[in-house]
């Protein structure tokens, strides 16, 4: 819809002249900056930068930009990456039996709200096949019987490779991915693949199983949802987005589940859009979100 | 400002005809109901009712209402109490060094937002004396040196008795009240005195000390505050009200503290107003809030 | 899922003993009340009541309840109606080209969040046929060419009658219904059929056309959506639910439209659920919402 | 508390290399950038930039920075200004009889939340004298009898000049400032003085008088408040911040006024902090808020 842009993300040790150096490089190559956001974490001594500029009229050919950014980041003693707004990431959605997040993500993708393609939906249940296929995705049912997890994850990794997937979204998947799966899929550094999960509580409250039941037991007046990157630590990865909604004594557990679905959908969709628009940068177990 | 009302609260085992019996009793005595709210907790098998009616034209003299309500509740196998909207509870506010909640509560009381009087402010520090006295409250400074807690609590209980206090509000008091203090102040059943606390996190996340520091460490995107009745379990009492506000990577711990103050003030003020208007009923570690 | 209930709604002039009389009638017939809410509008001198009780064990056969309620309401000088929670209203959804509200409502209906059936979707465009049919609804395309409005509305009324529709939802229909259509569909009094619309602004701001464009022009920091009953006055009917979301200078009109879609969906779905659960009562151009 | 910074704001026609040029200038003088935000309004063809850097170690003496910024902005064909975080603006608060915003602003100033000093409070009523003086401000009572407005405004302008006021906050002042007053106080361009008002509705709904009464009449489910710069057009100036809160049928006009006070306080305090931290830029009747 809009003219394609390049988006640069750099993390490096803080020192003077970094904004000048990065924006100077863009300017030297004739780029007109659309958005530029920077953040200095004084405690960590780190500088984070996201710069987006129009590709139209830019002096470097597209294939030369990533190497140039890598060299630039290396000179600054940090890490960098570049993405192009018109190159849509290939995303796999992992689901269980609940369809609300899946329908929402597929609808938003079709409507143009989420710049991605979804070639693959993976589930340990057969239930959501028709939904996925109705939106043009391949649906693969991999049952998770006792003892088969390693085997199933091996099959998942193969599917992700076959479909050239760079992002996995756990849309109420209800299974824990093994450290080995994560290590093999994610790879190293900023260039690595990512996994985003939606957890049905305002983390760190109610980590783990049955958060709505435990929220009801505790008698909270707010429930929530948290979208976060998945790491080895259960429900402990960097948080991208959180949402809450009020509940009352009239709401039983089923009402919490129903109201929570809206939180889950919104938090996940917002987090995913931020990630896809390359507005999220991860460092030291946390995120900077340039919105 | 408005004509005085009586407010009845009853908790009893659920069975048919309870609304009819309670409202029939009000009607039989000529009372015109302004508000009537009921809640059935099917799991617990309990019925909760709050009925408010105009005292003007009511057939029973004021002093006869409480005994009649007690008899009615007993007949239903439950507990009941009655309050009158023009009898303002005497409230003590416990503070430490932070003044934002204290100023807010005293201002709201003066402005007529909180139907109570505040004859007494107690602190383990001398700092807020001028604030309290500026609003006409007696300020008592009781230092909490090591080993003196039992003694200080004894003095507090005496002060509460002397000032005929029925509700204590911990407005950033930063001290834990001992079980013995609670047992002696609160007494038994629905008629007992209460203690309300404001905790600076969305419980059950970040129970205990330093919640803003821990929230920053975790990288949450929401911070919050929780107003709750105090029980023997630290930060575990029945929740009345919770509020949250968004934070970003640009906010350091000081910003979280600053933004959190607004959450704390609002959650505490709303909870207190609900309590004072007798819109809160406590049962089984939770609250029903008829708003 | 849950046991069926009867839901009584009564509006009548305020006087003492109304709660007692209504709940006494339920009790006299052996009904166990699940929820009872009442509201007195002192300025208007009106009393509104909603009482919901379990049908299981109730003394009157279902077909005798409505006449008994009518007699009761007449005795109180007011109006009354009764609904049964297991009798799902037949709803028609009117759409134009945008699908977000339609998909959301159909998904929620299938998921059990909205107690209704949707036999009919009507549109002045052919675009959303596949969506409607995918959820099992009949899709009727009635073009709105110049001069044909009266004819089209005549056809719509016939369709509504044929499908025994009692509620029309305008889910981004983008057309104004004529007063004559409304008069013929809605009928008289509390028993009448209703039309619910979602307007894409926080009314009364930005009534009429192009609200997002006008919101952008004005530079507001919040946009919103309003679900309301439709009356002869454009965007002037009783409001059921409103939602807002923050926007910033970075959001252009397309972003407002995108963010607004989430507000629209949520406000419409919440309003519709409240209506279907018979939690909304309309009087004097406004609503009482017993949630 | 934190080390002093300089804050640059520039608006100029958009073209490539602007970020580079501005940040290059900071770097060339040895400044370490703490925050840098830029916005391009493509429709307007304008570029807006806010850059904040540590003064410690900066090569230019403080008095040389403003002229250098002016020269830089002129070279870009735009306008620029610079502020220093440790130079607190002198602010006058105009009030009528309601004290909630005044108390809130004075408390926040004392608590360090609002980087300003308040030497002067002006009112057309004597009521709030003690509040203002309690926080160390001079209180001037200027009655607004019929026919005296011009004279009173003349006296106000003299007071503002005498106290070297650069910002006027209308904290529920309930009077309209004349165009002549505004023209004389505000001056020209980005360097001019400003007036910020809090209006008790979510503008553009309920412009003008009695917004809560009109909101109640309309039966809205949300009320709000809007903080905006004051221009000649009543309630039509650039919006800085808006807040809303839910209301229900149980709320009468007095409840709306009470609930609205919290919205008013929060929206005004947030807007004022944004302004004082130089995070707001005004252009073409709207604001860019870099938060």
mmCIF file of N, CA and C in Angstrom, chain D residues 224-280:
data_model
loop_
_atom_site.group_PDB
_atom_site.id
_atom_site.type_symbol
_atom_site.label_atom_id
_atom_site.label_comp_id
_atom_site.label_asym_id
_atom_site.label_seq_id
_atom_site.Cartn_x
_atom_site.Cartn_y
_atom_site.Cartn_z
ATOM 1 N N UNK D 224 -15.417 12.287 30.041
ATOM 2 C CA UNK D 224 -13.986 12.481 29.873
ATOM 3 C C UNK D 224 -13.554 13.895 30.161
ATOM 4 N N UNK D 225 -12.276 14.113 29.921
ATOM 5 C CA UNK D 225 -11.688 15.433 30.087
ATOM 6 C C UNK D 225 -10.613 15.612 29.028
ATOM 7 N N UNK D 226 -10.399 16.868 28.658
ATOM 8 C CA UNK D 226 -9.465 17.199 27.579
ATOM 9 C C UNK D 226 -8.580 18.358 28.006
ATOM 10 N N UNK D 227 -7.275 18.147 27.954
ATOM 11 C CA UNK D 227 -6.335 19.247 28.204
ATOM 12 C C UNK D 227 -5.835 19.747 26.857
ATOM 13 N N UNK D 228 -5.923 21.056 26.663
ATOM 14 C CA UNK D 228 -5.572 21.611 25.343
ATOM 15 C C UNK D 228 -4.994 23.009 25.492
ATOM 16 N N UNK D 229 -4.232 23.391 24.480
ATOM 17 C CA UNK D 229 -3.784 24.780 24.409
ATOM 18 C C UNK D 229 -4.973 25.658 24.063
ATOM 19 N N UNK D 230 -4.978 26.852 24.616
ATOM 20 C CA UNK D 230 -6.094 27.762 24.383
ATOM 21 C C UNK D 230 -5.802 28.628 23.163
ATOM 22 N N UNK D 231 -6.791 28.683 22.276
ATOM 23 C CA UNK D 231 -6.704 29.583 21.125
ATOM 24 C C UNK D 231 -7.963 30.446 21.115
ATOM 25 N N UNK D 232 -8.082 31.244 20.087
ATOM 26 C CA UNK D 232 -9.247 32.128 19.996
ATOM 27 C C UNK D 232 -10.542 31.320 19.887
ATOM 28 N N UNK D 233 -10.457 30.111 19.333
ATOM 29 C CA UNK D 233 -11.685 29.333 19.150
ATOM 30 C C UNK D 233 -12.017 28.582 20.437
ATOM 31 N N UNK D 234 -13.191 28.805 20.981
ATOM 32 C CA UNK D 234 -13.576 28.205 22.263
ATOM 33 C C UNK D 234 -13.493 26.674 22.205
ATOM 34 N N UNK D 235 -12.713 26.098 23.119
ATOM 35 C CA UNK D 235 -12.542 24.649 23.223
ATOM 36 C C UNK D 235 -12.073 24.027 21.903
ATOM 37 N N UNK D 236 -11.381 24.833 21.094
ATOM 38 C CA UNK D 236 -10.967 24.359 19.781
ATOM 39 C C UNK D 236 -9.451 24.274 19.603
ATOM 40 N N UNK D 237 -8.687 24.539 20.639
ATOM 41 C CA UNK D 237 -7.233 24.565 20.506
ATOM 42 C C UNK D 237 -6.623 23.172 20.435
ATOM 43 N N UNK D 238 -5.316 23.104 20.127
ATOM 44 C CA UNK D 238 -4.620 21.817 19.969
ATOM 45 C C UNK D 238 -4.717 20.962 21.241
ATOM 46 N N UNK D 239 -5.151 19.717 21.063
ATOM 47 C CA UNK D 239 -5.362 18.808 22.190
ATOM 48 C C UNK D 239 -4.042 18.157 22.586
ATOM 49 N N UNK D 240 -3.749 18.145 23.892
ATOM 50 C CA UNK D 240 -2.529 17.501 24.389
ATOM 51 C C UNK D 240 -2.831 16.111 24.946
ATOM 52 N N UNK D 241 -3.914 16.008 25.692
ATOM 53 C CA UNK D 241 -4.201 14.757 26.402
ATOM 54 C C UNK D 241 -5.700 14.644 26.667
ATOM 55 N N UNK D 242 -6.221 13.401 26.563
ATOM 56 C CA UNK D 242 -7.627 13.157 26.890
ATOM 57 C C UNK D 242 -7.735 11.910 27.750
ATOM 58 N N UNK D 243 -8.709 11.910 28.632
ATOM 59 C CA UNK D 243 -8.950 10.745 29.480
ATOM 60 C C UNK D 243 -10.451 10.506 29.572
ATOM 61 N N UNK D 244 -10.850 9.249 29.728
ATOM 62 C CA UNK D 244 -12.272 8.935 29.894
ATOM 63 C C UNK D 244 -12.457 7.971 31.059
ATOM 64 N N UNK D 245 -13.678 7.921 31.564
ATOM 65 C CA UNK D 245 -14.027 6.970 32.617
ATOM 66 C C UNK D 245 -15.468 6.511 32.372
ATOM 67 N N UNK D 246 -15.736 5.247 32.691
ATOM 68 C CA UNK D 246 -17.084 4.726 32.486
ATOM 69 C C UNK D 246 -18.064 5.261 33.524
ATOM 70 N N UNK D 247 -19.275 5.511 33.092
ATOM 71 C CA UNK D 247 -20.356 5.847 34.012
ATOM 72 C C UNK D 247 -21.525 4.917 33.707
ATOM 73 N N UNK D 248 -22.449 4.842 34.645
ATOM 74 C CA UNK D 248 -23.595 3.958 34.448
ATOM 75 C C UNK D 248 -24.887 4.703 34.753
ATOM 76 N N UNK D 249 -25.998 4.001 34.549
ATOM 77 C CA UNK D 249 -27.300 4.620 34.811
ATOM 78 C C UNK D 249 -27.453 4.982 36.285
ATOM 79 N N UNK D 250 -26.654 4.372 37.154
ATOM 80 C CA UNK D 250 -26.757 4.700 38.579
ATOM 81 C C UNK D 250 -26.150 6.058 38.907
ATOM 82 N N UNK D 251 -25.350 6.587 37.995
ATOM 83 C CA UNK D 251 -24.684 7.864 38.241
ATOM 84 C C UNK D 251 -25.587 9.025 37.848
ATOM 85 N N UNK D 252 -25.879 9.906 38.782
ATOM 86 C CA UNK D 252 -26.586 11.123 38.400
ATOM 87 C C UNK D 252 -25.560 12.217 38.100
ATOM 88 N N UNK D 253 -26.017 13.409 37.831
ATOM 89 C CA UNK D 253 -25.091 14.471 37.415
ATOM 90 C C UNK D 253 -24.007 14.695 38.462
ATOM 91 N N UNK D 254 -24.363 14.637 39.736
ATOM 92 C CA UNK D 254 -23.346 14.830 40.783
ATOM 93 C C UNK D 254 -22.274 13.743 40.738
ATOM 94 N N UNK D 255 -22.666 12.532 40.421
ATOM 95 C CA UNK D 255 -21.676 11.458 40.290
ATOM 96 C C UNK D 255 -20.766 11.695 39.089
ATOM 97 N N UNK D 256 -21.353 12.176 38.002
ATOM 98 C CA UNK D 256 -20.533 12.488 36.828
ATOM 99 C C UNK D 256 -19.499 13.556 37.185
ATOM 100 N N UNK D 257 -19.955 14.566 37.914
ATOM 101 C CA UNK D 257 -19.035 15.637 38.304
ATOM 102 C C UNK D 257 -17.918 15.067 39.193
ATOM 103 N N UNK D 258 -18.293 14.208 40.116
ATOM 104 C CA UNK D 258 -17.290 13.608 41.010
ATOM 105 C C UNK D 258 -16.315 12.728 40.243
ATOM 106 N N UNK D 259 -16.829 11.828 39.419
ATOM 107 C CA UNK D 259 -15.940 10.955 38.647
ATOM 108 C C UNK D 259 -15.099 11.764 37.662
ATOM 109 N N UNK D 260 -15.724 12.793 37.114
ATOM 110 C CA UNK D 260 -15.013 13.619 36.149
ATOM 111 C C UNK D 260 -13.824 14.344 36.762
ATOM 112 N N UNK D 261 -13.940 14.684 38.040
ATOM 113 C CA UNK D 261 -12.810 15.388 38.669
ATOM 114 C C UNK D 261 -11.516 14.586 38.561
ATOM 115 N N UNK D 262 -11.607 13.275 38.708
ATOM 116 C CA UNK D 262 -10.389 12.457 38.576
ATOM 117 C C UNK D 262 -9.840 12.499 37.159
ATOM 118 N N UNK D 263 -10.739 12.438 36.175
ATOM 119 C CA UNK D 263 -10.293 12.585 34.780
ATOM 120 C C UNK D 263 -9.627 13.927 34.559
ATOM 121 N N UNK D 264 -10.250 14.961 35.069
ATOM 122 C CA UNK D 264 -9.720 16.317 34.862
ATOM 123 C C UNK D 264 -8.319 16.447 35.448
ATOM 124 N N UNK D 265 -8.181 15.987 36.691
ATOM 125 C CA UNK D 265 -6.878 16.085 37.347
ATOM 126 C C UNK D 265 -5.801 15.335 36.584
ATOM 127 N N UNK D 266 -6.135 14.100 36.173
ATOM 128 C CA UNK D 266 -5.127 13.281 35.507
ATOM 129 C C UNK D 266 -4.776 13.832 34.140
ATOM 130 N N UNK D 267 -5.789 14.200 33.363
ATOM 131 C CA UNK D 267 -5.506 14.703 32.016
ATOM 132 C C UNK D 267 -4.700 15.996 32.091
ATOM 133 N N UNK D 268 -5.073 16.876 33.015
ATOM 134 C CA UNK D 268 -4.351 18.142 33.123
ATOM 135 C C UNK D 268 -2.915 17.913 33.607
ATOM 136 N N UNK D 269 -2.740 17.063 34.610
ATOM 137 C CA UNK D 269 -1.388 16.841 35.145
ATOM 138 C C UNK D 269 -0.482 16.183 34.099
ATOM 139 N N UNK D 270 -1.029 15.229 33.371
ATOM 140 C CA UNK D 270 -0.213 14.581 32.325
ATOM 141 C C UNK D 270 0.149 15.569 31.228
ATOM 142 N N UNK D 271 -0.836 16.355 30.795
ATOM 143 C CA UNK D 271 -0.580 17.324 29.725
ATOM 144 C C UNK D 271 0.469 18.329 30.164
ATOM 145 N N UNK D 272 0.340 18.776 31.397
ATOM 146 C CA UNK D 272 1.259 19.790 31.890
ATOM 147 C C UNK D 272 2.676 19.228 31.986
ATOM 148 N N UNK D 273 2.804 18.011 32.476
ATOM 149 C CA UNK D 273 4.129 17.397 32.552
ATOM 150 C C UNK D 273 4.744 17.240 31.154
ATOM 151 N N UNK D 274 3.934 16.822 30.202
ATOM 152 C CA UNK D 274 4.426 16.685 28.831
ATOM 153 C C UNK D 274 4.900 18.036 28.296
ATOM 154 N N UNK D 275 4.094 19.070 28.553
ATOM 155 C CA UNK D 275 4.493 20.398 28.102
ATOM 156 C C UNK D 275 5.796 20.838 28.767
ATOM 157 N N UNK D 276 5.869 20.647 30.081
ATOM 158 C CA UNK D 276 7.036 21.138 30.840
ATOM 159 C C UNK D 276 8.304 20.371 30.489
ATOM 160 N N UNK D 277 8.156 19.103 30.140
ATOM 161 C CA UNK D 277 9.308 18.310 29.714
ATOM 162 C C UNK D 277 9.595 18.528 28.228
ATOM 163 N N UNK D 278 8.911 19.484 27.656
ATOM 164 C CA UNK D 278 9.130 19.892 26.260
ATOM 165 C C UNK D 278 8.925 18.709 25.316
ATOM 166 N N UNK D 279 7.909 17.887 25.648
ATOM 167 C CA UNK D 279 7.608 16.730 24.809
ATOM 168 C C UNK D 279 6.476 17.006 23.825
ATOM 169 N N UNK D 280 5.930 18.219 23.870
ATOM 170 C CA UNK D 280 4.808 18.566 22.998
ATOM 171 C C UNK D 280 5.263 19.569 21.948
#
